[in-house]
Coordinates of N, CA and C in Angstrom, one line a residue:
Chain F
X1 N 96.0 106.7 104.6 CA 95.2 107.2 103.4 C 96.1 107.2 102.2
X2 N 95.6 106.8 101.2 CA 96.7 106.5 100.2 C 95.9 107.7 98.8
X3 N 97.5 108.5 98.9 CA 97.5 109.4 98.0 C 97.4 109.4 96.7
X4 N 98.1 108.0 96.0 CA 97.9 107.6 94.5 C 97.6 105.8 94.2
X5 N 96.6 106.4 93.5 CA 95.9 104.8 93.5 C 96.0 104.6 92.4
X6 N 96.5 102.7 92.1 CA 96.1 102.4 91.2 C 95.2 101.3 91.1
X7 N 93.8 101.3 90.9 CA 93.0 100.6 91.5 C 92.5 99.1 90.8
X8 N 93.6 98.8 89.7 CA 93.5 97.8 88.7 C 95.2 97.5 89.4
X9 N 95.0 96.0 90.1 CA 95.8 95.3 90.2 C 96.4 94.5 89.4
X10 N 96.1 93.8 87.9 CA 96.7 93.4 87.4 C 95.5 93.4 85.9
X11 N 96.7 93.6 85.0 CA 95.6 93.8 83.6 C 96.3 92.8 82.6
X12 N 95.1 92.6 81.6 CA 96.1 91.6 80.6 C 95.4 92.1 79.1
X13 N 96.6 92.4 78.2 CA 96.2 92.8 76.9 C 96.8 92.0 75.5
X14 N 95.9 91.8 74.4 CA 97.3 91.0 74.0 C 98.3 91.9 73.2
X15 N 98.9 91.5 72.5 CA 100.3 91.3 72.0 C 100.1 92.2 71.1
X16 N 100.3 93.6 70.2 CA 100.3 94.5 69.6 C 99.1 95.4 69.5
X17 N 98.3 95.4 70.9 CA 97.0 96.2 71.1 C 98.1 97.4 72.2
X18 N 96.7 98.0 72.5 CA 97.6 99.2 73.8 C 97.1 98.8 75.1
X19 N 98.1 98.9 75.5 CA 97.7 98.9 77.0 C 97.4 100.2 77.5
X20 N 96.7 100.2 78.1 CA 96.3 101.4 79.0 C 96.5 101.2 80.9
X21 N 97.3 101.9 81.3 CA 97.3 101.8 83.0 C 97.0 103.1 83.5
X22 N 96.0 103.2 84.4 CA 95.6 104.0 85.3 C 96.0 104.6 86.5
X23 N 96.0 105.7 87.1 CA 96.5 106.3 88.2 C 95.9 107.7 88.3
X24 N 95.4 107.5 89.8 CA 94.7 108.7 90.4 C 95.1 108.9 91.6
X25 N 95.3 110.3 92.2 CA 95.7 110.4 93.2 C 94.9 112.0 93.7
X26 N 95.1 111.6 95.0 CA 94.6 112.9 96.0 C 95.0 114.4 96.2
X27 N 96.5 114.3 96.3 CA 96.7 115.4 96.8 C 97.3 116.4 96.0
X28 N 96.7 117.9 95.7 CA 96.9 118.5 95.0 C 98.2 119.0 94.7
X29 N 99.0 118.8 95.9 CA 100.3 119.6 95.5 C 100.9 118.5 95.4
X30 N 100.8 117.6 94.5 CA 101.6 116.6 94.0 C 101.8 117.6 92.1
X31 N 103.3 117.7 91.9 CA 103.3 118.5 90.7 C 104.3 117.9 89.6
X32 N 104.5 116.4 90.0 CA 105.3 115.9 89.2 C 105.1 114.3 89.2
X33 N 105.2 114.1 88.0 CA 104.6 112.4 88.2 C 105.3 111.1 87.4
X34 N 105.9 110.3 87.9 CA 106.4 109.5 87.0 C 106.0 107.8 87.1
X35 N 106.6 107.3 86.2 CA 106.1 105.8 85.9 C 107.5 104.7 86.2
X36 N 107.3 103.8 86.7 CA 108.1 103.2 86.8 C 107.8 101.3 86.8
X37 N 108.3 100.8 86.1 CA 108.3 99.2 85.7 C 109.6 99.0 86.5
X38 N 108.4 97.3 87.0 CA 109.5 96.4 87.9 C 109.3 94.6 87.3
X39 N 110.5 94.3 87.0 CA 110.3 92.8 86.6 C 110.8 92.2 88.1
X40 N 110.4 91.0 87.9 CA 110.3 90.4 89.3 C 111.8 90.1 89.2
X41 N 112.5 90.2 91.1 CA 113.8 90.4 91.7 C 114.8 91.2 90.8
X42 N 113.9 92.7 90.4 CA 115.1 94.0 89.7 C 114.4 94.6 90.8
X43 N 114.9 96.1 90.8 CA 114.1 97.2 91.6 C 113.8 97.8 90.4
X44 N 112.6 98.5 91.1 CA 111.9 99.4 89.7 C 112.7 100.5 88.9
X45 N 112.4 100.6 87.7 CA 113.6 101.5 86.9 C 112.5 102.5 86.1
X46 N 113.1 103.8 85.9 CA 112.2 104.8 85.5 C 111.7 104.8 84.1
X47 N 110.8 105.0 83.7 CA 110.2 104.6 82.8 C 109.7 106.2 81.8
X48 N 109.0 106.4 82.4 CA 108.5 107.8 81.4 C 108.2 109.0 82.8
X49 N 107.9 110.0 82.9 CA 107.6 111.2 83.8 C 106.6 112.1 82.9
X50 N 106.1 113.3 83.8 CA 105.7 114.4 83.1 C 105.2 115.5 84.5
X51 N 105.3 116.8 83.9 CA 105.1 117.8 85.1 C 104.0 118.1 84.6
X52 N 103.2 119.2 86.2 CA 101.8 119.2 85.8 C 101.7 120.4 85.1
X53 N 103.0 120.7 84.6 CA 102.7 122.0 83.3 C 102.0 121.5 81.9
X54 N 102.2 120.2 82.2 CA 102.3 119.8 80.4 C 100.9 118.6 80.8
X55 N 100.4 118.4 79.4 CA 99.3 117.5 79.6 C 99.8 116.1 79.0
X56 N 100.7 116.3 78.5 CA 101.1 115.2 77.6 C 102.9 115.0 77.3
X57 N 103.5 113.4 77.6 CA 104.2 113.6 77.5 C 104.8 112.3 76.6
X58 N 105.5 112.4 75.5 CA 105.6 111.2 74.5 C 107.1 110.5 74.9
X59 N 107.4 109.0 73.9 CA 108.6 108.3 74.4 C 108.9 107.2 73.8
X60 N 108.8 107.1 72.5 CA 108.8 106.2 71.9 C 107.5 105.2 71.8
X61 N 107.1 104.0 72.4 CA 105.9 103.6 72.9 C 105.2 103.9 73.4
X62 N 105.6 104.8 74.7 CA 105.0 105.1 75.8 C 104.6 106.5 75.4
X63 N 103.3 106.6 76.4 CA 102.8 108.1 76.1 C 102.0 108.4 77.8
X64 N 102.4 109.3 78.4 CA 101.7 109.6 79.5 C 100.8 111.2 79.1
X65 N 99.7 110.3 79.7 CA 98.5 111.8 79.7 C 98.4 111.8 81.4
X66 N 98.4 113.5 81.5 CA 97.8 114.0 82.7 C 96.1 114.9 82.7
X67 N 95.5 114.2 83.4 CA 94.3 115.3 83.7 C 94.5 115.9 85.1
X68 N 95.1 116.7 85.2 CA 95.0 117.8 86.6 C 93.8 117.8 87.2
X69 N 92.2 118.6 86.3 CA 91.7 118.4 87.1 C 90.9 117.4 87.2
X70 N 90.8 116.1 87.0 CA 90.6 115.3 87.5 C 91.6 114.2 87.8
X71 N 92.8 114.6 88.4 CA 93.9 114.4 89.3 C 93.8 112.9 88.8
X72 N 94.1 113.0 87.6 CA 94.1 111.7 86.7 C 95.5 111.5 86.0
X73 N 96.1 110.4 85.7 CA 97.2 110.4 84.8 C 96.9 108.6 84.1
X74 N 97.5 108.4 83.0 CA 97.4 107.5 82.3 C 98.4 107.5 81.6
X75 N 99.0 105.7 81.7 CA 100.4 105.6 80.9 C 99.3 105.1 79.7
X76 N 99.8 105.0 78.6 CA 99.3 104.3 77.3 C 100.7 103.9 76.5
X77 N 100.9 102.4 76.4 CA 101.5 101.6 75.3 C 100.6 100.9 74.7
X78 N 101.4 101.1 73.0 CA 101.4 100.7 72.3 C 102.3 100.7 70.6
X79 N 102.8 99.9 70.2 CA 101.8 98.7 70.3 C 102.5 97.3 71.8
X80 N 101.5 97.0 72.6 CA 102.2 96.2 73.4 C 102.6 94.9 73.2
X81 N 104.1 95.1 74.1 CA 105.3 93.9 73.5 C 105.4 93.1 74.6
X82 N 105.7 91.4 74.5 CA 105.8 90.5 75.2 C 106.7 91.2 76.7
X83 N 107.7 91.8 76.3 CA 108.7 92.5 77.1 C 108.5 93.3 78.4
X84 N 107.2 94.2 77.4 CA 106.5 95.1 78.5 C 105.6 94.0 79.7
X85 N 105.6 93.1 79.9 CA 104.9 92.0 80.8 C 106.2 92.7 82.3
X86 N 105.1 93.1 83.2 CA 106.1 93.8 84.3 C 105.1 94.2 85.3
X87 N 105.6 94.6 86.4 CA 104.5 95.7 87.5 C 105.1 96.9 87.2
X88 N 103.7 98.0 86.8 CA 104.0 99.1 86.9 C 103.5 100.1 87.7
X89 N 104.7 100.9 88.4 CA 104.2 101.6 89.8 C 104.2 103.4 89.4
X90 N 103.2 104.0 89.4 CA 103.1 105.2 89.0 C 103.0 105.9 90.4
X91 N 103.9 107.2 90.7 CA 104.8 107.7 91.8 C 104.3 109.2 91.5
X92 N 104.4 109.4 92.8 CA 104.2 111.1 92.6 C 105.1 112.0 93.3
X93 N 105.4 113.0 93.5 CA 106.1 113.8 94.1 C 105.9 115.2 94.2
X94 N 105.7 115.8 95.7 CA 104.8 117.2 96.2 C 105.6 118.4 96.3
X95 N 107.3 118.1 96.6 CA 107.9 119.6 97.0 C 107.7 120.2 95.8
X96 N 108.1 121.3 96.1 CA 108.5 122.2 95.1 C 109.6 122.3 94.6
X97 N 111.2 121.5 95.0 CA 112.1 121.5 94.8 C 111.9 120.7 94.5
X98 N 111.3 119.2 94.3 CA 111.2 118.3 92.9 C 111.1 117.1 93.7
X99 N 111.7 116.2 93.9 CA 111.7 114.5 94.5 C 112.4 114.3 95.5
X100 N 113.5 115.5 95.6 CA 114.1 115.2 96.8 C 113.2 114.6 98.6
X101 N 112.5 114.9 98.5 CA 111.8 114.6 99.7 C 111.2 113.2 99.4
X102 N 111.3 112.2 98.2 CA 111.2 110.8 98.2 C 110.0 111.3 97.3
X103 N 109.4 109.9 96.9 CA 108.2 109.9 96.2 C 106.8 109.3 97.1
X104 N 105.6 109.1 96.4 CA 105.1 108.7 97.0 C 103.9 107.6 95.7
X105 N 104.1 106.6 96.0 CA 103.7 105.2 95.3 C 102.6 104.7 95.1
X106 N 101.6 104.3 94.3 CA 100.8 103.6 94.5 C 101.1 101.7 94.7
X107 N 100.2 100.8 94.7 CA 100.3 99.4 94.6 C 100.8 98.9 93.6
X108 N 100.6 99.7 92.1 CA 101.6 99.0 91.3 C 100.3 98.3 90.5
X109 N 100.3 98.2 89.0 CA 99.7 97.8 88.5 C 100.1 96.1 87.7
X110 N 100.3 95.0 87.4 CA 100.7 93.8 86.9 C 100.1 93.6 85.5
X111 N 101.1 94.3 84.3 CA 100.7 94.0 83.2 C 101.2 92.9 82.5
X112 N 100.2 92.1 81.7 CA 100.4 90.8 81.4 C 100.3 90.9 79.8
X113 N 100.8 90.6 78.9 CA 101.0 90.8 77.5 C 100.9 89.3 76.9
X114 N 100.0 89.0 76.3 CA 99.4 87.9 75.9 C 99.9 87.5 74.4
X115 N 100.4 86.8 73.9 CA 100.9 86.4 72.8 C 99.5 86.0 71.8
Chain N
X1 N 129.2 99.1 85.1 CA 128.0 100.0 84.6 C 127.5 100.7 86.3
X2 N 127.4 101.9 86.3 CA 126.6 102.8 87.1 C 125.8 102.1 87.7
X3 N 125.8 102.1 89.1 CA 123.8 101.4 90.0 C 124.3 101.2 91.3
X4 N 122.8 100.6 91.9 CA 122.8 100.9 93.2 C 122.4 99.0 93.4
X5 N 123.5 99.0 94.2 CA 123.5 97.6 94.5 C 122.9 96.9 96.4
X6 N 122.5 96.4 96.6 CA 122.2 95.6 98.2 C 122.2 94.4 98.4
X7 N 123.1 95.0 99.4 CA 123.3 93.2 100.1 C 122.7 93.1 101.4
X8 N 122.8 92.0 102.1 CA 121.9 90.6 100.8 C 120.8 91.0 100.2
X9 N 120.8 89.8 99.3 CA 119.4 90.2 98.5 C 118.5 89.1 99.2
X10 N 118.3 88.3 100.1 CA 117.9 87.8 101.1 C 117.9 87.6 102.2
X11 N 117.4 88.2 102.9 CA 118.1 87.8 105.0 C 116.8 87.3 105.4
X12 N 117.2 86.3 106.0 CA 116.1 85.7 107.7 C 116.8 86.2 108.9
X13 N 115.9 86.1 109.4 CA 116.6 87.0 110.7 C 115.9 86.3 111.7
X14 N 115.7 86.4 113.4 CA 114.6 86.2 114.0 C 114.0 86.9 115.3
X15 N 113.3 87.3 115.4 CA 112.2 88.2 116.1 C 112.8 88.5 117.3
X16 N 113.2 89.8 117.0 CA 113.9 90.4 118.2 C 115.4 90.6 117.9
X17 N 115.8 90.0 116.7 CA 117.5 89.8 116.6 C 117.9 91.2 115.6
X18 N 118.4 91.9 116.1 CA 119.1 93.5 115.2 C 119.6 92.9 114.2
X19 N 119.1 93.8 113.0 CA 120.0 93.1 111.5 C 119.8 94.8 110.7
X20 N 121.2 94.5 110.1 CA 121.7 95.7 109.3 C 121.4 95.3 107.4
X21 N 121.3 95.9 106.7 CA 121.0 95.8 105.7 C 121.7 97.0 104.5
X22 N 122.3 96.9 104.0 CA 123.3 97.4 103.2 C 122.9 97.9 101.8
X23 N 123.3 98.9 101.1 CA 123.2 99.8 99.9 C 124.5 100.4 99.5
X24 N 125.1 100.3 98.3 CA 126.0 101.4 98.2 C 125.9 101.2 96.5
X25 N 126.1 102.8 95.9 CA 126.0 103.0 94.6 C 127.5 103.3 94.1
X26 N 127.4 103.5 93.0 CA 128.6 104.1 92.3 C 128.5 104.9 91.4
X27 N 126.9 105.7 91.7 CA 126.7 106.9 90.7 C 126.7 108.1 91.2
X28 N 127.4 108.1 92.6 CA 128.2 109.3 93.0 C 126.9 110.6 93.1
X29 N 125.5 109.7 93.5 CA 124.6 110.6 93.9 C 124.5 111.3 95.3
X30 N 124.4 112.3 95.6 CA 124.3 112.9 96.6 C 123.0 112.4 97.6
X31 N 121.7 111.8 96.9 CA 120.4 111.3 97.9 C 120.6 110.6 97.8
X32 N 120.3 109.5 99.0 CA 120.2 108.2 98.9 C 119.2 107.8 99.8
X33 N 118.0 106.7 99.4 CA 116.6 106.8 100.2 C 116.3 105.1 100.8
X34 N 115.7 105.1 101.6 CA 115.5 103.6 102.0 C 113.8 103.6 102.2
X35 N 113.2 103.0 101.0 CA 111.6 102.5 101.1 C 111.4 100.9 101.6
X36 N 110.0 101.1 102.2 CA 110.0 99.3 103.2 C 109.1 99.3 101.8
X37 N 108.8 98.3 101.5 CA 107.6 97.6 100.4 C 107.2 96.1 101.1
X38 N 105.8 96.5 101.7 CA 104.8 94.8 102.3 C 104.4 94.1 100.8
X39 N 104.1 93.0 101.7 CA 103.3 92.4 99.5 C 102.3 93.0 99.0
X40 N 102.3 93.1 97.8 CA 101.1 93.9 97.5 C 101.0 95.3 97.9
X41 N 101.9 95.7 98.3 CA 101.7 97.2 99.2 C 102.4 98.4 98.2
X42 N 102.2 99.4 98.7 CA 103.6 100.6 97.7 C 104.6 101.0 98.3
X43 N 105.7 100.9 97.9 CA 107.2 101.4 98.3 C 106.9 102.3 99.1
X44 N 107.3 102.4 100.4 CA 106.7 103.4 101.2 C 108.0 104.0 101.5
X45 N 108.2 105.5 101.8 CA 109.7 106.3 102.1 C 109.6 105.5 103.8
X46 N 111.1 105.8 103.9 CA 111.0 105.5 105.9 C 112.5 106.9 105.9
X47 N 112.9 107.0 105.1 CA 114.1 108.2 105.1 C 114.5 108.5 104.6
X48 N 115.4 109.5 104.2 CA 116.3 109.7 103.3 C 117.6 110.7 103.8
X49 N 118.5 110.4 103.0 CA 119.9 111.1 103.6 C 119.9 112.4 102.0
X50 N 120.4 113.7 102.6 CA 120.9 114.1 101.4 C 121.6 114.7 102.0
X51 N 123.2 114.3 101.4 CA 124.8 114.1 102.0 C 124.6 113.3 102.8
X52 N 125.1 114.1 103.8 CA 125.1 113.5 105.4 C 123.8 114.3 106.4
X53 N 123.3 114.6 105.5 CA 121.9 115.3 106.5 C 120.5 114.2 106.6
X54 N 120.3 113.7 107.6 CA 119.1 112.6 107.5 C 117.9 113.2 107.9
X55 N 117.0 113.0 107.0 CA 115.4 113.5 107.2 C 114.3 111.9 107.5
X56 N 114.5 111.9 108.4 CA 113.1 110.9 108.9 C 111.9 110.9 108.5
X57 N 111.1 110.2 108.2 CA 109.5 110.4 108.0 C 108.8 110.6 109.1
X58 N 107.9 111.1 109.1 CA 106.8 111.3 110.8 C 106.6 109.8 111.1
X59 N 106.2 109.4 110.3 CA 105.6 107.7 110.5 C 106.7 106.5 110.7
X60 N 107.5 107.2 110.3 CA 108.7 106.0 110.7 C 109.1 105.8 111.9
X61 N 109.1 104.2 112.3 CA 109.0 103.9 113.5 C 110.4 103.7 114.4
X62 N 110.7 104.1 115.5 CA 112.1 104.5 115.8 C 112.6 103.0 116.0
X63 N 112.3 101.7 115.6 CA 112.9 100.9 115.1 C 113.7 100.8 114.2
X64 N 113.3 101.6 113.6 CA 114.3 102.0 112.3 C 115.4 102.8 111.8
X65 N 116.6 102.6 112.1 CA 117.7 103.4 112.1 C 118.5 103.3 110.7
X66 N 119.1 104.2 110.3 CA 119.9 105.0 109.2 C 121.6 105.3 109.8
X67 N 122.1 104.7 108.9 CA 123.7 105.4 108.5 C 124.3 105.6 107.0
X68 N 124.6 106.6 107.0 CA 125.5 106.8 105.7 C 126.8 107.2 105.9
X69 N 128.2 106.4 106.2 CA 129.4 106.8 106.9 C 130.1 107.3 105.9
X70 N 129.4 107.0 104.5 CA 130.1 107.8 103.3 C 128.9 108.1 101.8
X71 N 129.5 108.9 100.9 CA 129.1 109.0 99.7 C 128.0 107.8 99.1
X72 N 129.1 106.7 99.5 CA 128.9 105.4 98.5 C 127.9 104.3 99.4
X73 N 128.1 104.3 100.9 CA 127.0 103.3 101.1 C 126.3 104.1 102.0
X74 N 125.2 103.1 102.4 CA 124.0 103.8 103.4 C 123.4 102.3 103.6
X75 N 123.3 102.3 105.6 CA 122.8 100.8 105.9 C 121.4 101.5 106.6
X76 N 120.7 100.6 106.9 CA 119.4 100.5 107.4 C 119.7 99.4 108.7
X77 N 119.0 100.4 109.7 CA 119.4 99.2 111.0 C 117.7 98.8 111.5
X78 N 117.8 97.6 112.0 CA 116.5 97.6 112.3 C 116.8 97.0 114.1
X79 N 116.3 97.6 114.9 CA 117.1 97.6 116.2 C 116.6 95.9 116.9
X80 N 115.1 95.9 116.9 CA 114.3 94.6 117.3 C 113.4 94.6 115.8
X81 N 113.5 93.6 115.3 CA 112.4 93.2 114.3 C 111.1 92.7 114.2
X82 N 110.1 92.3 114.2 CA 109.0 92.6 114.3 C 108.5 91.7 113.0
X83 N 107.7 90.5 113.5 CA 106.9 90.0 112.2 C 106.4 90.7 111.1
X84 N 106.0 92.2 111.8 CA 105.5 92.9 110.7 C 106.5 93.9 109.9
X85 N 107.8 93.6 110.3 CA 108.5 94.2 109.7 C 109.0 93.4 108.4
X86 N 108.6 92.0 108.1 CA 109.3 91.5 107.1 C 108.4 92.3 105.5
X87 N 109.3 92.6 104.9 CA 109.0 93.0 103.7 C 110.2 93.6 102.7
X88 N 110.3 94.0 101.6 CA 110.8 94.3 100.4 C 111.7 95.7 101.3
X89 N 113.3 95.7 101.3 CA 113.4 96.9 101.6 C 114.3 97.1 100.2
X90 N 113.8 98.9 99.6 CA 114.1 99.0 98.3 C 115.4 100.6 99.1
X91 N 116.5 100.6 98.4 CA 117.3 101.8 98.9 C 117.0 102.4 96.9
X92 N 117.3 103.3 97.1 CA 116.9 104.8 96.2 C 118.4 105.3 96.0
X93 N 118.6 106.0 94.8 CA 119.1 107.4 94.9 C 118.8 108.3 94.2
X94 N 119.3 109.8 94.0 CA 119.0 110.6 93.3 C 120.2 111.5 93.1
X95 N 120.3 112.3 92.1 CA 121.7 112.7 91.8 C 122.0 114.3 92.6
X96 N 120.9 114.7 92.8 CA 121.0 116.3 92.9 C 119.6 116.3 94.1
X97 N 120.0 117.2 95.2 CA 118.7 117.5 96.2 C 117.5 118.5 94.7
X98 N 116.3 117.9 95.1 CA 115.2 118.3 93.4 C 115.1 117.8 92.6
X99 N 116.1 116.5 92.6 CA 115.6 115.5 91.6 C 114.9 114.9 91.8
X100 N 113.7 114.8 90.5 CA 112.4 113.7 90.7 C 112.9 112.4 90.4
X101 N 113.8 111.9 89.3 CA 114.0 110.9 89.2 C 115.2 109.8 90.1
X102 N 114.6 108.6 90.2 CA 115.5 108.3 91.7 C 115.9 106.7 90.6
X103 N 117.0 106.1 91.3 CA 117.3 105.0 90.7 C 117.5 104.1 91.7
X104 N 117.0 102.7 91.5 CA 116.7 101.6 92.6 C 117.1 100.7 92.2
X105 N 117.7 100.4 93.9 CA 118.5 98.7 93.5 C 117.7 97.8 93.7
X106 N 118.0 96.3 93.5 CA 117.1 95.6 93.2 C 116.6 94.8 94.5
X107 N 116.4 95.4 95.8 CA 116.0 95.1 96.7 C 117.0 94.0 97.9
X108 N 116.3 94.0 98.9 CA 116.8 93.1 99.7 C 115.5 92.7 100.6
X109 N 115.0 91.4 100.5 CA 113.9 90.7 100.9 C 114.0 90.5 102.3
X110 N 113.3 91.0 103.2 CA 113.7 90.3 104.9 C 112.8 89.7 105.3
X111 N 112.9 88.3 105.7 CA 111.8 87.8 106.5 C 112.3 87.3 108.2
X112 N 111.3 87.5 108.8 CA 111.3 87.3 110.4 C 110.8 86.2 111.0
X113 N 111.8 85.8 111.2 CA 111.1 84.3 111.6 C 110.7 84.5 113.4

């Protein structure tokens, strides 16, 4: 049963619009959530986070919104850059002591930045 | 520069033959984690060490074995391999037990022939 979904496998936006990527997940005592981009043959590198204290978390381009109760989260770039072309995997994590117990992943979304 | 490096970054192996798979960082993190990733699939945990204390996953299949003889590396053993074992294996770390943020090396791809 898969806890965080991202149910858009691959999106394509062009070149100084926003991209928007999606992520939903199940289980409630998930209380921390992060993003992470992978270019093909790197391992994924962290990208933006936010706890579910806060609804909103900024970063230069990147902007992650959380909806709690609808156990919703959303990265938003913009304006999107050729660069940002990557899979991006939004992760969650349940302890209460924070990540140590690993994360837990969705499929990863394939954003495509169109010139 | 600081990171978490694995070797090889490609093995063939073949069905039934034990193969070890390697990680070692030099960011002097205390967690260090090993996710299998299928295609298309999500980085799935299979365990994690923090120090020298190893926590297994329920689901992880006792083909799957763990060492960390030190700080700096941690291998992954796979005892018999399994067609369905070929996939993305990604090692993790984290600096402090509570850390959410983890840092990954760039994989090591196994296929079973």
């Amino acid at each position: 049963d898969q806890q965080v979904k991202q149910n858009s496998p691959s999106l394509s936006v062009q070149e100084g619009r926003i991209s928007i990527l999606n992520c939903d997940y199940t289980n409630s005592m998930f209380d921390y959530f992060l993003w992470y981009k992978k270019y093909p043959a790197e391992g994924p590198t962290f990208l933006i986070s936010i706890s579910s204290i806060k609804d909103k978390n900024e970063d230069g381009r990147f902007t992650v919104f959380l909806n709690k109760s609808a156990k919703h989260l959303s990265l938003h770039i913009v304006p999107s850059q050729p660069g940002d072309s990557a899979v991006y995997f939004c992760a969650a994590s349940g302890s209460s002591g924070g990540g140590a117990d690993g994360l837990t992943f969705g499929k990863g979304t394939h954003l495509i930045i169109q010139p | 520069d600081a990171m978490v490096i694995q070797n090889p970054r490609y093995q063939v192996t073949q069905f039934g033959k034990p193969v070890t798979l390697s990680c070692s960082q030099t960011l002097n993190h205390n967690v260090m984690y090993w996710y299998q990733q299928k295609s298309s699939q999500a980085p799935k945990l299979l365990f994690h060490y923090y120090d020298k204390d190893f926590n297994n996953e329920a689901d992880t299949p006792d083909n799957f074995q763990s060492r960390r003889p030190n700080t700096s590396f941690c291998f992954l053993d796979i005892r018999s391999p399994g067609l369905g074992d070929a996939a993305m294996y990604l090692c993790a770390t984290s600096l402090r037990w509570g850390d959410n943020e983890q840092f990954f090396g760039p994989g090591t791809r196994l296929t079973v022939l």
